[in-house]
């Protein structure tokens, strides 16, 4: 087993344990962190010309964003859910484009968008968060 695979498996166990005890709000934060981590790692893979690794990382980031988009409550969330759904769709398309073009600027753009979402998410007062 190579070192990268072992590290990935270790991280997966840590994430799974954290998800078990997490509130829904914490889970979204963890998913955003996971997507941002994969995007940052993909930038490194591009710099090292590791094409396969870049594809794996961006595929994983797309899967995270797709899962978040699929879990939106469009009925209860109204306009906010619809806007987030559109933004997640845009992010997924840009990640696909970054994968085919190996364009780090696109990854910077998407990372910035996800950081904005995360900032807004983290600013929700604790007493308003659904448990």
PDB file of N, CA and C in Angstrom, residues 64-101:
ATOM      1  N   UNK A  64     -18.813  15.720  -3.488  1.00  0.00           N
ATOM      2  CA  UNK A  64     -19.221  16.405  -2.255  1.00  0.00           C
ATOM      3  C   UNK A  64     -20.229  17.504  -2.576  1.00  0.00           C
ATOM      4  N   UNK A  65     -19.901  18.330  -3.554  1.00  0.00           N
ATOM      5  CA  UNK A  65     -20.791  19.438  -3.922  1.00  0.00           C
ATOM      6  C   UNK A  65     -22.122  18.885  -4.439  1.00  0.00           C
ATOM      7  N   UNK A  66     -22.067  17.818  -5.226  1.00  0.00           N
ATOM      8  CA  UNK A  66     -23.291  17.225  -5.757  1.00  0.00           C
ATOM      9  C   UNK A  66     -24.167  16.698  -4.618  1.00  0.00           C
ATOM     10  N   UNK A  67     -23.555  16.084  -3.619  1.00  0.00           N
ATOM     11  CA  UNK A  67     -24.307  15.609  -2.466  1.00  0.00           C
ATOM     12  C   UNK A  67     -24.953  16.743  -1.697  1.00  0.00           C
ATOM     13  N   UNK A  68     -24.241  17.848  -1.568  1.00  0.00           N
ATOM     14  CA  UNK A  68     -24.804  19.009  -0.882  1.00  0.00           C
ATOM     15  C   UNK A  68     -25.969  19.582  -1.688  1.00  0.00           C
ATOM     16  N   UNK A  69     -25.819  19.634  -2.998  1.00  0.00           N
ATOM     17  CA  UNK A  69     -26.888  20.153  -3.861  1.00  0.00           C
ATOM     18  C   UNK A  69     -28.114  19.254  -3.774  1.00  0.00           C
ATOM     19  N   UNK A  70     -27.884  17.937  -3.792  1.00  0.00           N
ATOM     20  CA  UNK A  70     -29.000  16.988  -3.754  1.00  0.00           C
ATOM     21  C   UNK A  70     -29.737  17.012  -2.413  1.00  0.00           C
ATOM     22  N   UNK A  71     -29.065  17.450  -1.364  1.00  0.00           N
ATOM     23  CA  UNK A  71     -29.701  17.443  -0.042  1.00  0.00           C
ATOM     24  C   UNK A  71     -30.430  18.746   0.285  1.00  0.00           C
ATOM     25  N   UNK A  72     -30.405  19.706  -0.620  1.00  0.00           N
ATOM     26  CA  UNK A  72     -31.104  20.969  -0.366  1.00  0.00           C
ATOM     27  C   UNK A  72     -32.618  20.740  -0.255  1.00  0.00           C
ATOM     28  N   UNK A  73     -33.229  21.432   0.668  1.00  0.00           N
ATOM     29  CA  UNK A  73     -34.682  21.371   0.843  1.00  0.00           C
ATOM     30  C   UNK A  73     -35.288  22.528   0.052  1.00  0.00           C
ATOM     31  N   UNK A  74     -35.646  22.249  -1.199  1.00  0.00           N
ATOM     32  CA  UNK A  74     -36.158  23.304  -2.067  1.00  0.00           C
ATOM     33  C   UNK A  74     -37.522  23.815  -1.608  1.00  0.00           C
ATOM     34  N   UNK A  75     -38.321  22.971  -0.968  1.00  0.00           N
ATOM     35  CA  UNK A  75     -39.631  23.416  -0.473  1.00  0.00           C
ATOM     36  C   UNK A  75     -39.475  24.314   0.740  1.00  0.00           C
ATOM     37  N   UNK A  76     -38.737  23.870   1.729  1.00  0.00           N
ATOM     38  CA  UNK A  76     -38.572  24.648   2.956  1.00  0.00           C
ATOM     39  C   UNK A  76     -37.568  25.771   2.835  1.00  0.00           C
ATOM     40  N   UNK A  77     -36.609  25.621   1.920  1.00  0.00           N
ATOM     41  CA  UNK A  77     -35.540  26.600   1.805  1.00  0.00           C
ATOM     42  C   UNK A  77     -35.824  27.744   0.855  1.00  0.00           C
ATOM     43  N   UNK A  78     -36.866  27.606   0.060  1.00  0.00           N
ATOM     44  CA  UNK A  78     -37.285  28.676  -0.829  1.00  0.00           C
ATOM     45  C   UNK A  78     -36.196  29.208  -1.739  1.00  0.00           C
ATOM     46  N   UNK A  79     -36.121  30.525  -1.796  1.00  0.00           N
ATOM     47  CA  UNK A  79     -35.189  31.200  -2.705  1.00  0.00           C
ATOM     48  C   UNK A  79     -33.733  30.911  -2.348  1.00  0.00           C
ATOM     49  N   UNK A  80     -33.435  30.803  -1.065  1.00  0.00           N
ATOM     50  CA  UNK A  80     -32.050  30.530  -0.655  1.00  0.00           C
ATOM     51  C   UNK A  80     -31.615  29.165  -1.177  1.00  0.00           C
ATOM     52  N   UNK A  81     -32.464  28.155  -1.020  1.00  0.00           N
ATOM     53  CA  UNK A  81     -32.130  26.815  -1.513  1.00  0.00           C
ATOM     54  C   UNK A  81     -31.980  26.817  -3.033  1.00  0.00           C
ATOM     55  N   UNK A  82     -32.861  27.513  -3.715  1.00  0.00           N
ATOM     56  CA  UNK A  82     -32.787  27.584  -5.178  1.00  0.00           C
ATOM     57  C   UNK A  82     -31.485  28.259  -5.619  1.00  0.00           C
ATOM     58  N   UNK A  83     -31.118  29.342  -4.951  1.00  0.00           N
ATOM     59  CA  UNK A  83     -29.878  30.038  -5.292  1.00  0.00           C
ATOM     60  C   UNK A  83     -28.657  29.171  -5.001  1.00  0.00           C
ATOM     61  N   UNK A  84     -28.671  28.492  -3.855  1.00  0.00           N
ATOM     62  CA  UNK A  84     -27.560  27.589  -3.541  1.00  0.00           C
ATOM     63  C   UNK A  84     -27.474  26.455  -4.561  1.00  0.00           C
ATOM     64  N   UNK A  85     -28.628  25.920  -4.955  1.00  0.00           N
ATOM     65  CA  UNK A  85     -28.639  24.859  -5.957  1.00  0.00           C
ATOM     66  C   UNK A  85     -28.002  25.314  -7.263  1.00  0.00           C
ATOM     67  N   UNK A  86     -28.326  26.502  -7.684  1.00  0.00           N
ATOM     68  CA  UNK A  86     -27.737  27.054  -8.910  1.00  0.00           C
ATOM     69  C   UNK A  86     -26.235  27.284  -8.748  1.00  0.00           C
ATOM     70  N   UNK A  87     -25.841  27.773  -7.585  1.00  0.00           N
ATOM     71  CA  UNK A  87     -24.421  28.007  -7.326  1.00  0.00           C
ATOM     72  C   UNK A  87     -23.646  26.692  -7.277  1.00  0.00           C
ATOM     73  N   UNK A  88     -24.210  25.684  -6.621  1.00  0.00           N
ATOM     74  CA  UNK A  88     -23.548  24.371  -6.582  1.00  0.00           C
ATOM     75  C   UNK A  88     -23.423  23.794  -7.985  1.00  0.00           C
ATOM     76  N   UNK A  89     -24.449  23.957  -8.814  1.00  0.00           N
ATOM     77  CA  UNK A  89     -24.391  23.487 -10.193  1.00  0.00           C
ATOM     78  C   UNK A  89     -23.264  24.195 -10.946  1.00  0.00           C
ATOM     79  N   UNK A  90     -23.149  25.501 -10.769  1.00  0.00           N
ATOM     80  CA  UNK A  90     -22.082  26.276 -11.403  1.00  0.00           C
ATOM     81  C   UNK A  90     -20.709  25.783 -10.935  1.00  0.00           C
ATOM     82  N   UNK A  91     -20.582  25.564  -9.629  1.00  0.00           N
ATOM     83  CA  UNK A  91     -19.303  25.098  -9.070  1.00  0.00           C
ATOM     84  C   UNK A  91     -18.928  23.746  -9.661  1.00  0.00           C
ATOM     85  N   UNK A  92     -19.889  22.850  -9.763  1.00  0.00           N
ATOM     86  CA  UNK A  92     -19.610  21.531 -10.351  1.00  0.00           C
ATOM     87  C   UNK A  92     -19.132  21.663 -11.799  1.00  0.00           C
ATOM     88  N   UNK A  93     -19.796  22.508 -12.579  1.00  0.00           N
ATOM     89  CA  UNK A  93     -19.389  22.706 -13.980  1.00  0.00           C
ATOM     90  C   UNK A  93     -17.984  23.293 -14.062  1.00  0.00           C
ATOM     91  N   UNK A  94     -17.677  24.236 -13.184  1.00  0.00           N
ATOM     92  CA  UNK A  94     -16.340  24.850 -13.184  1.00  0.00           C
ATOM     93  C   UNK A  94     -15.273  23.838 -12.761  1.00  0.00           C
ATOM     94  N   UNK A  95     -15.604  22.964 -11.818  1.00  0.00           N
ATOM     95  CA  UNK A  95     -14.644  21.929 -11.413  1.00  0.00           C
ATOM     96  C   UNK A  95     -14.374  20.958 -12.564  1.00  0.00           C
ATOM     97  N   UNK A  96     -15.399  20.613 -13.311  1.00  0.00           N
ATOM     98  CA  UNK A  96     -15.200  19.764 -14.495  1.00  0.00           C
ATOM     99  C   UNK A  96     -14.289  20.462 -15.502  1.00  0.00           C
ATOM    100  N   UNK A  97     -14.528  21.746 -15.694  1.00  0.00           N
ATOM    101  CA  UNK A  97     -13.697  22.517 -16.619  1.00  0.00           C
ATOM    102  C   UNK A  97     -12.246  22.584 -16.126  1.00  0.00           C
ATOM    103  N   UNK A  98     -12.075  22.795 -14.835  1.00  0.00           N
ATOM    104  CA  UNK A  98     -10.722  22.848 -14.273  1.00  0.00           C
ATOM    105  C   UNK A  98     -10.019  21.507 -14.439  1.00  0.00           C
ATOM    106  N   UNK A  99     -10.767  20.430 -14.339  1.00  0.00           N
ATOM    107  CA  UNK A  99     -10.171  19.109 -14.491  1.00  0.00           C
ATOM    108  C   UNK A  99      -9.668  18.895 -15.904  1.00  0.00           C
ATOM    109  N   UNK A 100     -10.455  19.303 -16.897  1.00  0.00           N
ATOM    110  CA  UNK A 100     -10.038  19.092 -18.287  1.00  0.00           C
ATOM    111  C   UNK A 100      -8.940  20.063 -18.726  1.00  0.00           C
ATOM    112  N   UNK A 101      -8.939  21.260 -18.150  1.00  0.00           N
ATOM    113  CA  UNK A 101      -7.973  22.270 -18.596  1.00  0.00           C
ATOM    114  C   UNK A 101      -6.781  22.426 -17.651  1.00  0.00           C
TER     115      UNK A 101
END
